[in-house]
């Protein structure tokens, strides 16, 4: 302020130096009228559209609602993808998601008995995938499903082996399932070209290894026959299904006699 | 946000709040309060009354549209209007380079004082005006807003998008240059300067 005191005279002269003419009164009133008309138009537009969102969702509520909508969208999309991935086969884009979901299911299944049931269901799914791949000549990726199948069977047998006092009925049911799965694999083997044999043979070998682990004393080639086992057969649910007894897979067809590793004499012919 | 800012007056705040709701009385009050000063501000740069009126009308149109879109000034109404005017002036000057020379229009001719006393005053005004032209653009902007439109330093800072320290420095340097220039022309006696 002290510095500006030196300029008092200049400031005074400057303040009085306004030399702009007054605006034309007619044009001024015309501008005023236009301005107020424009304001009235804008106001009426605002009255017509009172649902102007920025006034409904004000303050902190708006970001919360936005985040909620995004979450719902993400969850909806994720559910759709998981649902679509359920029917994916090896080689499909969604197959890794299908396997990921199965891994999560297994992670949340801590009871050994429940885990066995789930693993059997997953093994059935691998066979179903193999069967579908055989039908569409997807032999080159069939080994992915078959190797996963083998790993699943070995895990089942290891769980059974860890607890020798395992429920007799459950063990019998496992035997039944393994026998049926072997039959299905043999059937598939009769319909695919030779290049698919190694994968199928590894899967069948895994069944035999599993059966030997479950029944260490019984090392015969065909240790368990479904017809020879007592008790009611149990079918296993599809992973993620709420149906506790959905029935056996509809695509189950009894295969040719089991004589591994000899290839079928009359592939594709009548059994 | 203005550093070291001064709060706008309660009256201006109330006017602004009501204007944001497109209240007709408030909008009329804003127009009546600021049309003339804005016009003079614009005119000082453009030196053409009709263009200055058009630009001033554009300031108010812009004001309404921003309010209707939920934007516009939130605290400094006056400074906001001048900022818009300032931007429009820059646009207009860029568009009309040919009008760089000063143009005396009908209004100005009509307002020229006839009496000797008025003539003397007019000469001083013209000298001051010429002196202002010798300043840098920013120094001139600051001095015009400060001494012809009664702005606080904080409002100038907001209008011209600079900080208050810069405003003060420009103001001081601008006044120094003016004094130097006017003393050479002997417009003021040495004791005045």
CSV table of C-alpha atoms in Angstrom, one decimal:
chain,number,residue,atom,x,y,z
A,1,UNK,CA,0.0,0.0,0.0
A,2,UNK,CA,2.9,2.3,0.9
A,3,UNK,CA,4.4,1.6,-2.5
A,4,UNK,CA,1.1,2.5,-4.2
A,5,UNK,CA,0.9,5.8,-2.3
A,6,UNK,CA,3.6,7.1,-4.6
A,7,UNK,CA,1.2,6.6,-7.5
A,8,UNK,CA,-1.8,8.3,-6.0
A,9,UNK,CA,-2.1,11.0,-8.7
A,10,UNK,CA,-1.8,8.5,-11.5
A,11,UNK,CA,-4.3,6.2,-9.8
A,12,UNK,CA,-6.7,9.1,-9.5
A,13,UNK,CA,-6.3,10.1,-13.1
A,14,UNK,CA,-6.6,6.5,-14.2
A,15,UNK,CA,-9.8,6.0,-12.3
A,16,UNK,CA,-11.3,9.1,-14.0
A,17,UNK,CA,-10.0,8.1,-17.4
A,18,UNK,CA,-13.0,6.1,-18.4
A,19,UNK,CA,-13.8,7.2,-21.9
A,20,UNK,CA,-16.1,4.5,-23.1
A,21,UNK,CA,-19.4,5.8,-24.2
A,22,UNK,CA,-22.6,4.6,-22.6
A,23,UNK,CA,-24.2,1.7,-24.4
A,24,UNK,CA,-27.0,2.5,-26.7
A,25,UNK,CA,-30.2,2.4,-24.5
A,26,UNK,CA,-32.3,0.9,-27.2
A,27,UNK,CA,-29.8,-1.9,-27.9
A,28,UNK,CA,-29.3,-2.4,-24.2
A,29,UNK,CA,-33.1,-2.9,-23.6
A,30,UNK,CA,-33.3,-5.2,-26.6
A,31,UNK,CA,-30.4,-7.3,-25.2
A,32,UNK,CA,-32.1,-7.4,-21.8
A,33,UNK,CA,-35.3,-8.6,-23.4
A,34,UNK,CA,-33.5,-11.3,-25.4
A,35,UNK,CA,-31.6,-12.4,-22.3
A,36,UNK,CA,-34.7,-12.8,-20.2
A,37,UNK,CA,-36.6,-14.6,-22.9
A,38,UNK,CA,-33.6,-17.0,-23.3
A,39,UNK,CA,-33.7,-17.5,-19.5
A,40,UNK,CA,-37.4,-18.3,-19.6
A,41,UNK,CA,-36.9,-20.8,-22.4
A,42,UNK,CA,-34.1,-22.5,-20.5
A,43,UNK,CA,-36.1,-22.6,-17.3
A,44,UNK,CA,-39.2,-24.1,-19.1
A,45,UNK,CA,-36.9,-26.8,-20.6
A,46,UNK,CA,-35.7,-27.5,-17.1
A,47,UNK,CA,-39.3,-27.7,-15.8
A,48,UNK,CA,-40.3,-30.1,-18.6
A,49,UNK,CA,-37.4,-32.4,-17.8
A,50,UNK,CA,-37.4,-32.4,-14.0
A,51,UNK,CA,-35.8,-35.8,-14.1
A,52,UNK,CA,-32.4,-34.2,-14.7
A,53,UNK,CA,-30.2,-36.8,-13.2
A,54,UNK,CA,-27.7,-34.5,-11.7
A,55,UNK,CA,-30.3,-33.2,-9.3
A,56,UNK,CA,-31.8,-36.6,-8.4
A,57,UNK,CA,-28.5,-38.3,-7.6
A,58,UNK,CA,-26.6,-35.5,-5.9
A,59,UNK,CA,-23.6,-35.5,-3.7
A,60,UNK,CA,-22.1,-38.8,-2.4
A,61,UNK,CA,-25.0,-40.9,-3.6
A,62,UNK,CA,-24.1,-40.6,-7.3
A,63,UNK,CA,-20.7,-42.3,-7.1
A,64,UNK,CA,-22.1,-45.0,-4.9
A,65,UNK,CA,-24.9,-45.7,-7.4
A,66,UNK,CA,-22.4,-45.7,-10.2
A,67,UNK,CA,-20.1,-48.2,-8.5
A,68,UNK,CA,-23.2,-50.4,-7.7
A,69,UNK,CA,-24.3,-50.4,-11.3
A,70,UNK,CA,-20.8,-51.2,-12.5
A,71,UNK,CA,-20.6,-54.1,-10.0
A,72,UNK,CA,-24.0,-55.5,-11.1
A,73,UNK,CA,-22.8,-55.2,-14.7
A,74,UNK,CA,-19.6,-57.0,-13.9
A,75,UNK,CA,-21.3,-59.7,-11.9
A,76,UNK,CA,-24.0,-60.2,-14.7
A,77,UNK,CA,-21.3,-60.5,-17.3
A,78,UNK,CA,-19.2,-62.9,-15.2
A,79,UNK,CA,-22.3,-65.1,-14.5
A,80,UNK,CA,-23.0,-65.2,-18.2
A,81,UNK,CA,-19.4,-66.1,-19.1
A,82,UNK,CA,-19.3,-68.9,-16.4
A,83,UNK,CA,-22.6,-70.3,-17.7
A,84,UNK,CA,-21.4,-70.2,-21.3
A,85,UNK,CA,-18.0,-71.7,-20.2
A,86,UNK,CA,-19.8,-74.7,-18.6
A,87,UNK,CA,-20.3,-76.3,-22.0
A,88,UNK,CA,-16.9,-75.4,-23.3
A,89,UNK,CA,-14.5,-78.0,-24.7
A,90,UNK,CA,-10.7,-78.1,-24.9
A,91,UNK,CA,-9.6,-75.7,-27.6
A,92,UNK,CA,-12.5,-73.3,-26.9
A,93,UNK,CA,-11.8,-69.8,-25.6
A,94,UNK,CA,-13.9,-70.3,-22.6
A,95,UNK,CA,-12.4,-73.7,-21.6
A,96,UNK,CA,-9.8,-72.2,-19.2
A,97,UNK,CA,-12.7,-70.4,-17.4
A,98,UNK,CA,-14.6,-73.7,-17.1
A,99,UNK,CA,-11.5,-75.4,-15.6
A,100,UNK,CA,-11.0,-72.4,-13.3
A,101,UNK,CA,-14.5,-72.6,-12.0
A,102,UNK,CA,-14.0,-76.3,-11.3
A,103,UNK,CA,-10.8,-75.5,-9.4
A,104,UNK,CA,-12.7,-73.0,-7.3
A,105,UNK,CA,-15.4,-75.7,-6.6
A,106,UNK,CA,-12.7,-78.1,-5.5
A,107,UNK,CA,-11.0,-75.6,-3.3
A,108,UNK,CA,-14.3,-75.0,-1.5
A,109,UNK,CA,-14.9,-78.7,-1.0
A,110,UNK,CA,-13.0,-79.7,2.1
A,111,UNK,CA,-14.9,-83.0,3.0
A,112,UNK,CA,-13.0,-86.0,1.4
A,113,UNK,CA,-16.3,-87.8,0.6
A,114,UNK,CA,-17.8,-84.7,-1.1
A,115,UNK,CA,-14.5,-84.1,-2.9
A,116,UNK,CA,-14.6,-87.6,-4.3
A,117,UNK,CA,-18.1,-87.2,-5.5
A,118,UNK,CA,-17.2,-83.9,-7.2
A,119,UNK,CA,-14.1,-85.4,-8.8
A,120,UNK,CA,-16.1,-88.3,-10.2
A,121,UNK,CA,-18.5,-85.8,-11.7
A,122,UNK,CA,-15.6,-83.8,-13.2
A,123,UNK,CA,-14.2,-87.1,-14.6
A,124,UNK,CA,-17.5,-87.7,-16.3
A,125,UNK,CA,-17.4,-84.3,-17.7
A,126,UNK,CA,-14.0,-84.9,-19.2
A,127,UNK,CA,-15.3,-88.1,-20.8
A,128,UNK,CA,-18.2,-86.2,-22.2
A,129,UNK,CA,-15.9,-83.6,-23.7
A,130,UNK,CA,-13.7,-86.4,-25.2
A,131,UNK,CA,-16.9,-87.9,-26.7
A,132,UNK,CA,-17.9,-84.5,-28.2
A,133,UNK,CA,-14.4,-83.9,-29.6
A,134,UNK,CA,-14.5,-87.4,-31.2
A,135,UNK,CA,-17.8,-86.5,-32.9
A,136,UNK,CA,-16.4,-83.3,-34.3
A,137,UNK,CA,-13.0,-84.8,-35.2
A,138,UNK,CA,-11.2,-82.7,-32.6
A,139,UNK,CA,-8.6,-85.4,-32.0
A,140,UNK,CA,-5.7,-83.0,-31.7
A,141,UNK,CA,-7.1,-81.4,-28.5
A,142,UNK,CA,-8.7,-84.6,-27.1
A,143,UNK,CA,-5.5,-85.4,-25.1
A,144,UNK,CA,-6.1,-82.3,-23.0
A,145,UNK,CA,-9.4,-83.7,-21.7
A,146,UNK,CA,-8.0,-87.2,-21.3
A,147,UNK,CA,-4.9,-86.1,-19.4
A,148,UNK,CA,-7.1,-84.0,-17.1
A,149,UNK,CA,-9.3,-87.1,-16.7
A,150,UNK,CA,-6.3,-89.3,-15.7
A,151,UNK,CA,-5.2,-86.7,-13.1
A,152,UNK,CA,-8.7,-86.6,-11.7
A,153,UNK,CA,-8.9,-90.4,-11.4
A,154,UNK,CA,-5.6,-90.6,-9.6
A,155,UNK,CA,-6.6,-87.9,-7.2
A,156,UNK,CA,-9.8,-89.9,-6.4
A,157,UNK,CA,-7.8,-93.0,-5.7
A,158,UNK,CA,-5.3,-91.2,-3.5
A,159,UNK,CA,-8.1,-89.7,-1.4
A,160,UNK,CA,-9.6,-93.2,-1.0
A,161,UNK,CA,-6.2,-94.6,-0.2
A,162,UNK,CA,-5.5,-92.0,2.6
A,163,UNK,CA,-8.5,-93.3,4.6
A,164,UNK,CA,-8.6,-97.2,4.6
A,165,UNK,CA,-11.9,-97.1,6.6
A,166,UNK,CA,-13.7,-95.3,3.8
A,167,UNK,CA,-17.4,-95.9,3.6
A,168,UNK,CA,-17.9,-99.2,1.8
A,169,UNK,CA,-20.9,-97.9,-0.2
A,170,UNK,CA,-18.9,-95.0,-1.5
A,171,UNK,CA,-16.0,-97.2,-2.6
A,172,UNK,CA,-18.5,-99.5,-4.4
A,173,UNK,CA,-20.0,-96.5,-6.1
A,174,UNK,CA,-16.5,-95.3,-7.2
A,175,UNK,CA,-15.8,-98.8,-8.6
A,176,UNK,CA,-19.1,-98.7,-10.6
A,177,UNK,CA,-18.3,-95.3,-12.0
A,178,UNK,CA,-14.8,-96.2,-13.0
A,179,UNK,CA,-16.1,-99.3,-14.7
A,180,UNK,CA,-18.7,-97.4,-16.6
A,181,UNK,CA,-16.2,-94.7,-17.6
A,182,UNK,CA,-13.8,-97.3,-18.9
A,183,UNK,CA,-16.6,-98.7,-21.0
A,184,UNK,CA,-17.3,-95.3,-22.4
A,185,UNK,CA,-13.6,-94.7,-23.2
A,186,UNK,CA,-13.4,-98.0,-25.0
A,187,UNK,CA,-16.5,-97.0,-27.0
A,188,UNK,CA,-14.8,-93.8,-28.0
A,189,UNK,CA,-11.6,-95.6,-28.8
A,190,UNK,CA,-13.6,-97.7,-31.4
A,191,UNK,CA,-14.7,-94.6,-33.2
A,192,UNK,CA,-11.6,-92.4,-33.4
A,193,UNK,CA,-8.5,-92.5,-35.7
A,194,UNK,CA,-5.3,-94.1,-34.4
A,195,UNK,CA,-3.7,-90.9,-33.5
A,196,UNK,CA,-6.1,-90.6,-30.6
A,197,UNK,CA,-5.2,-94.0,-29.1
A,198,UNK,CA,-2.3,-92.9,-26.9
A,199,UNK,CA,-4.4,-90.4,-25.0
A,200,UNK,CA,-7.3,-92.8,-24.6
A,201,UNK,CA,-4.9,-95.6,-23.5
A,202,UNK,CA,-3.3,-93.3,-20.9
A,203,UNK,CA,-6.8,-92.5,-19.5
A,204,UNK,CA,-7.7,-96.2,-19.4
A,205,UNK,CA,-4.4,-96.9,-17.7
A,206,UNK,CA,-5.2,-94.3,-15.1
A,207,UNK,CA,-8.4,-96.1,-14.3
A,208,UNK,CA,-6.5,-99.3,-13.8
A,209,UNK,CA,-3.9,-97.6,-11.6
A,210,UNK,CA,-6.7,-96.0,-9.6
A,211,UNK,CA,-8.5,-99.3,-9.2
A,212,UNK,CA,-5.2,-100.9,-8.0
A,213,UNK,CA,-4.7,-98.1,-5.4
A,214,UNK,CA,-8.3,-98.4,-4.2
A,215,UNK,CA,-8.0,-102.2,-4.0
A,216,UNK,CA,-4.3,-103.0,-3.4
A,217,UNK,CA,-4.9,-106.7,-3.1
A,218,UNK,CA,-6.8,-107.0,-6.4
A,219,UNK,CA,-4.4,-106.6,-9.3
A,220,UNK,CA,-6.4,-108.3,-12.0
A,221,UNK,CA,-6.7,-106.8,-15.4
A,222,UNK,CA,-10.4,-106.1,-14.9
A,223,UNK,CA,-10.7,-105.9,-11.2
A,224,UNK,CA,-14.2,-104.5,-10.8
A,225,UNK,CA,-17.3,-105.3,-12.8
A,226,UNK,CA,-20.4,-103.2,-12.3
A,227,UNK,CA,-22.6,-106.3,-12.4
A,228,UNK,CA,-20.6,-108.0,-9.7
A,229,UNK,CA,-20.9,-105.1,-7.1
A,230,UNK,CA,-23.7,-105.1,-4.6
A,231,UNK,CA,-25.8,-102.1,-3.6
A,232,UNK,CA,-27.7,-99.5,-5.5
A,233,UNK,CA,-25.7,-97.6,-8.2
A,234,UNK,CA,-25.2,-94.0,-7.5
A,235,UNK,CA,-24.9,-91.4,-10.1
A,236,UNK,CA,-22.8,-88.3,-9.6
A,237,UNK,CA,-24.0,-84.8,-10.2
A,238,UNK,CA,-22.6,-82.5,-12.8
A,239,UNK,CA,-20.3,-79.9,-11.3
A,240,UNK,CA,-22.2,-76.9,-10.2
A,241,UNK,CA,-25.6,-78.7,-10.6
A,242,UNK,CA,-28.1,-78.5,-7.7
A,243,UNK,CA,-29.7,-81.7,-8.8
A,244,UNK,CA,-28.5,-84.4,-6.4
A,245,UNK,CA,-29.5,-87.3,-8.7
A,246,UNK,CA,-29.6,-86.2,-12.3
A,247,UNK,CA,-29.2,-89.7,-13.6
A,248,UNK,CA,-26.4,-91.2,-15.6
A,249,UNK,CA,-25.0,-89.3,-18.5
A,250,UNK,CA,-27.4,-89.7,-21.4
A,251,UNK,CA,-24.6,-90.4,-23.8
A,252,UNK,CA,-23.5,-93.5,-22.0
A,253,UNK,CA,-23.2,-96.4,-24.4
A,254,UNK,CA,-21.7,-99.7,-23.4
A,255,UNK,CA,-18.5,-100.2,-25.3
A,256,UNK,CA,-16.8,-103.2,-26.7
A,257,UNK,CA,-15.0,-105.8,-24.5
A,258,UNK,CA,-12.1,-104.3,-22.6
A,259,UNK,CA,-8.8,-105.8,-23.9
A,260,UNK,CA,-6.3,-103.1,-23.6
A,261,UNK,CA,-4.0,-102.2,-25.3
A,262,UNK,CA,-5.1,-104.1,-28.3
A,263,UNK,CA,-7.0,-101.9,-30.8
A,264,UNK,CA,-10.5,-103.0,-31.9
A,265,UNK,CA,-10.6,-105.6,-34.6
A,266,UNK,CA,-13.6,-104.2,-36.3
A,267,UNK,CA,-13.6,-100.5,-35.5
A,268,UNK,CA,-17.0,-98.9,-36.1
A,269,UNK,CA,-18.6,-102.3,-36.7
A,270,UNK,CA,-21.3,-104.0,-34.6
A,271,UNK,CA,-20.0,-105.2,-31.2
B,1,UNK,CA,-9.3,-21.6,-6.1
B,2,UNK,CA,-7.7,-18.3,-5.3
B,3,UNK,CA,-4.8,-18.3,-2.8
B,4,UNK,CA,-5.3,-15.8,0.0
B,5,UNK,CA,-8.7,-15.1,-1.3
B,6,UNK,CA,-11.4,-12.7,-0.1
B,7,UNK,CA,-14.9,-14.1,0.3
B,8,UNK,CA,-17.4,-12.7,-2.1
B,9,UNK,CA,-20.1,-10.4,-0.5
B,10,UNK,CA,-23.2,-12.0,0.9
B,11,UNK,CA,-25.3,-10.0,-1.5
B,12,UNK,CA,-23.4,-11.4,-4.5
B,13,UNK,CA,-23.6,-14.9,-3.1
B,14,UNK,CA,-27.4,-14.6,-2.7
B,15,UNK,CA,-27.8,-13.2,-6.2
B,16,UNK,CA,-25.7,-16.1,-7.6
B,17,UNK,CA,-27.6,-18.8,-5.7
B,18,UNK,CA,-30.9,-17.4,-7.0
B,19,UNK,CA,-29.5,-17.1,-10.5
B,20,UNK,CA,-28.5,-20.7,-10.5
B,21,UNK,CA,-32.2,-21.6,-10.1
B,22,UNK,CA,-32.8,-19.3,-13.2
B,23,UNK,CA,-34.9,-17.0,-11.0
B,24,UNK,CA,-36.0,-14.2,-13.3
B,25,UNK,CA,-35.6,-11.4,-10.7
B,26,UNK,CA,-32.1,-12.5,-9.9
B,27,UNK,CA,-31.1,-12.8,-13.5
B,28,UNK,CA,-32.6,-9.3,-14.2
B,29,UNK,CA,-30.6,-7.9,-11.3
B,30,UNK,CA,-27.4,-9.5,-12.6
B,31,UNK,CA,-28.0,-8.0,-16.0
B,32,UNK,CA,-28.8,-4.5,-14.6
B,33,UNK,CA,-25.7,-4.6,-12.3
B,34,UNK,CA,-23.2,-5.8,-14.8
B,35,UNK,CA,-24.2,-4.9,-18.3
B,36,UNK,CA,-22.9,-1.4,-18.4
B,37,UNK,CA,-19.5,-2.1,-16.7
B,38,UNK,CA,-19.0,-5.1,-18.9
B,39,UNK,CA,-19.9,-3.1,-22.0
B,40,UNK,CA,-17.3,-0.4,-21.0
B,41,UNK,CA,-14.7,-3.1,-20.3
B,42,UNK,CA,-15.3,-4.7,-23.7
B,43,UNK,CA,-15.4,-1.4,-25.4
B,44,UNK,CA,-12.1,-0.3,-24.0
B,45,UNK,CA,-10.4,-3.1,-25.9
B,46,UNK,CA,-12.5,-3.3,-29.0
B,47,UNK,CA,-13.2,0.4,-29.5
B,48,UNK,CA,-16.4,-0.3,-31.4
B,49,UNK,CA,-19.7,0.1,-29.7
B,50,UNK,CA,-21.8,-2.3,-31.7
B,51,UNK,CA,-19.2,-5.1,-31.4
B,52,UNK,CA,-18.9,-4.3,-27.7
B,53,UNK,CA,-22.7,-4.6,-27.3
B,54,UNK,CA,-22.7,-8.0,-29.2
B,55,UNK,CA,-19.8,-9.3,-27.1
B,56,UNK,CA,-21.5,-8.1,-23.9
B,57,UNK,CA,-24.8,-9.9,-24.9
B,58,UNK,CA,-22.7,-13.0,-25.6
B,59,UNK,CA,-21.3,-12.9,-22.1
B,60,UNK,CA,-24.9,-13.0,-20.7
B,61,UNK,CA,-25.9,-15.7,-23.1
B,62,UNK,CA,-22.9,-17.8,-22.0
B,63,UNK,CA,-23.8,-17.1,-18.4
B,64,UNK,CA,-27.4,-18.4,-18.9
B,65,UNK,CA,-26.3,-21.5,-20.8
B,66,UNK,CA,-23.8,-22.5,-18.2
B,67,UNK,CA,-26.3,-22.1,-15.4
B,68,UNK,CA,-28.8,-24.2,-17.3
B,69,UNK,CA,-26.2,-26.9,-17.7
B,70,UNK,CA,-25.5,-26.8,-13.9
B,71,UNK,CA,-22.1,-25.1,-14.4
B,72,UNK,CA,-21.1,-21.5,-14.4
B,73,UNK,CA,-19.9,-19.4,-11.5
B,74,UNK,CA,-20.0,-20.9,-8.0
B,75,UNK,CA,-18.7,-18.1,-5.9
B,76,UNK,CA,-17.2,-15.1,-7.9
B,77,UNK,CA,-20.1,-13.9,-10.1
B,78,UNK,CA,-18.5,-10.6,-11.1
B,79,UNK,CA,-15.1,-12.0,-11.8
B,80,UNK,CA,-16.6,-15.0,-13.7
B,81,UNK,CA,-18.5,-12.6,-16.0
B,82,UNK,CA,-15.4,-10.5,-16.6
B,83,UNK,CA,-13.4,-13.7,-17.3
B,84,UNK,CA,-15.9,-14.7,-20.0
B,85,UNK,CA,-15.8,-11.2,-21.4
B,86,UNK,CA,-12.0,-11.2,-21.4
B,87,UNK,CA,-12.0,-14.5,-23.3
B,88,UNK,CA,-14.5,-13.2,-25.8
B,89,UNK,CA,-12.5,-10.1,-26.3
B,90,UNK,CA,-9.4,-12.2,-27.1
B,91,UNK,CA,-11.4,-14.2,-29.6
B,92,UNK,CA,-12.8,-11.0,-31.2
B,93,UNK,CA,-9.4,-9.4,-31.5
B,94,UNK,CA,-8.0,-12.5,-33.1
B,95,UNK,CA,-10.9,-12.6,-35.5
B,96,UNK,CA,-10.7,-8.9,-36.5
B,97,UNK,CA,-7.0,-8.1,-36.8
B,98,UNK,CA,-8.0,-5.3,-39.2
B,99,UNK,CA,-9.5,-3.4,-36.3
B,100,UNK,CA,-6.2,-3.0,-34.5
B,101,UNK,CA,-6.3,0.7,-35.2
B,102,UNK,CA,-8.5,2.7,-33.0
B,103,UNK,CA,-11.9,3.4,-34.5
B,104,UNK,CA,-14.0,6.3,-33.5
B,105,UNK,CA,-17.6,5.3,-33.9
B,106,UNK,CA,-20.8,7.4,-33.9
B,107,UNK,CA,-21.2,7.1,-30.1
B,108,UNK,CA,-17.8,8.3,-29.4
B,109,UNK,CA,-18.0,11.3,-31.7
B,110,UNK,CA,-21.3,12.2,-30.2
B,111,UNK,CA,-19.9,12.1,-26.7
B,112,UNK,CA,-16.9,14.3,-27.4
B,113,UNK,CA,-17.1,17.3,-25.1
B,114,UNK,CA,-17.4,20.6,-26.7
B,115,UNK,CA,-16.5,23.0,-23.9
B,116,UNK,CA,-12.9,23.9,-23.3
B,117,UNK,CA,-12.9,22.4,-19.8
B,118,UNK,CA,-14.3,19.2,-21.1
B,119,UNK,CA,-11.8,19.3,-23.9
B,120,UNK,CA,-9.0,19.5,-21.4
B,121,UNK,CA,-10.3,16.6,-19.5
B,122,UNK,CA,-10.7,14.7,-22.7
B,123,UNK,CA,-7.1,15.3,-23.6
B,124,UNK,CA,-6.0,14.0,-20.2
B,125,UNK,CA,-8.1,10.9,-20.7
B,126,UNK,CA,-6.7,10.3,-24.1
B,127,UNK,CA,-3.1,10.7,-22.8
B,128,UNK,CA,-3.9,8.2,-20.1
B,129,UNK,CA,-5.4,5.9,-22.7
B,130,UNK,CA,-2.3,6.3,-24.8
B,131,UNK,CA,-0.1,5.7,-21.8
B,132,UNK,CA,-2.0,2.5,-21.1
B,133,UNK,CA,-1.3,1.3,-24.6
B,134,UNK,CA,2.4,1.5,-23.9
B,135,UNK,CA,2.1,-1.1,-21.1
B,136,UNK,CA,2.3,-4.8,-21.6
B,137,UNK,CA,-1.1,-6.5,-22.2
B,138,UNK,CA,-1.1,-8.1,-18.7
B,139,UNK,CA,-0.1,-4.9,-16.9
B,140,UNK,CA,-2.9,-3.1,-18.8
B,141,UNK,CA,-5.5,-5.8,-18.0
B,142,UNK,CA,-4.6,-5.6,-14.3
B,143,UNK,CA,-4.7,-1.8,-14.1
B,144,UNK,CA,-8.0,-1.6,-16.0
B,145,UNK,CA,-9.7,-4.1,-13.8
B,146,UNK,CA,-8.3,-2.6,-10.7
B,147,UNK,CA,-8.8,1.1,-11.2
B,148,UNK,CA,-11.6,1.3,-13.8
B,149,UNK,CA,-13.7,-1.5,-12.6
B,150,UNK,CA,-12.9,-1.6,-8.9
B,151,UNK,CA,-11.8,-5.2,-8.7
B,152,UNK,CA,-10.0,-6.7,-5.7
B,153,UNK,CA,-6.7,-8.3,-6.4
B,154,UNK,CA,-8.3,-11.8,-5.8
B,155,UNK,CA,-11.0,-11.1,-8.3
B,156,UNK,CA,-8.4,-9.9,-10.9
B,157,UNK,CA,-6.4,-13.1,-10.2
B,158,UNK,CA,-9.5,-15.2,-10.9
B,159,UNK,CA,-10.5,-13.2,-14.0
B,160,UNK,CA,-7.1,-13.3,-15.6
B,161,UNK,CA,-6.1,-16.8,-14.3
B,162,UNK,CA,-3.0,-15.8,-12.4
B,163,UNK,CA,-2.1,-15.7,-8.7
B,164,UNK,CA,-2.5,-12.7,-6.4
B,165,UNK,CA,1.3,-12.2,-6.2
B,166,UNK,CA,1.5,-11.8,-9.9
B,167,UNK,CA,-1.4,-9.4,-9.9
B,168,UNK,CA,0.4,-7.2,-7.4
B,169,UNK,CA,3.6,-7.3,-9.2
B,170,UNK,CA,2.0,-6.4,-12.6
B,171,UNK,CA,0.1,-3.6,-10.9
B,172,UNK,CA,3.2,-2.1,-9.4
B,173,UNK,CA,5.2,-2.3,-12.6
B,174,UNK,CA,2.3,-1.0,-14.7
B,175,UNK,CA,1.9,2.1,-12.5
B,176,UNK,CA,5.7,2.7,-12.7
B,177,UNK,CA,5.6,2.6,-16.5
B,178,UNK,CA,2.6,4.9,-16.6
B,179,UNK,CA,4.3,7.4,-14.3
B,180,UNK,CA,7.5,7.3,-16.5
B,181,UNK,CA,5.5,7.8,-19.6
B,182,UNK,CA,3.2,10.6,-18.3
B,183,UNK,CA,6.1,12.5,-16.7
B,184,UNK,CA,7.8,12.7,-20.1
B,185,UNK,CA,4.6,14.1,-21.6
B,186,UNK,CA,4.3,16.6,-18.6
B,187,UNK,CA,0.7,15.6,-18.1
B,188,UNK,CA,1.3,15.8,-14.3
B,189,UNK,CA,3.6,18.1,-12.4
B,190,UNK,CA,6.6,16.5,-10.8
B,191,UNK,CA,5.1,17.0,-7.4
B,192,UNK,CA,2.1,14.9,-8.4
B,193,UNK,CA,4.2,12.1,-9.6
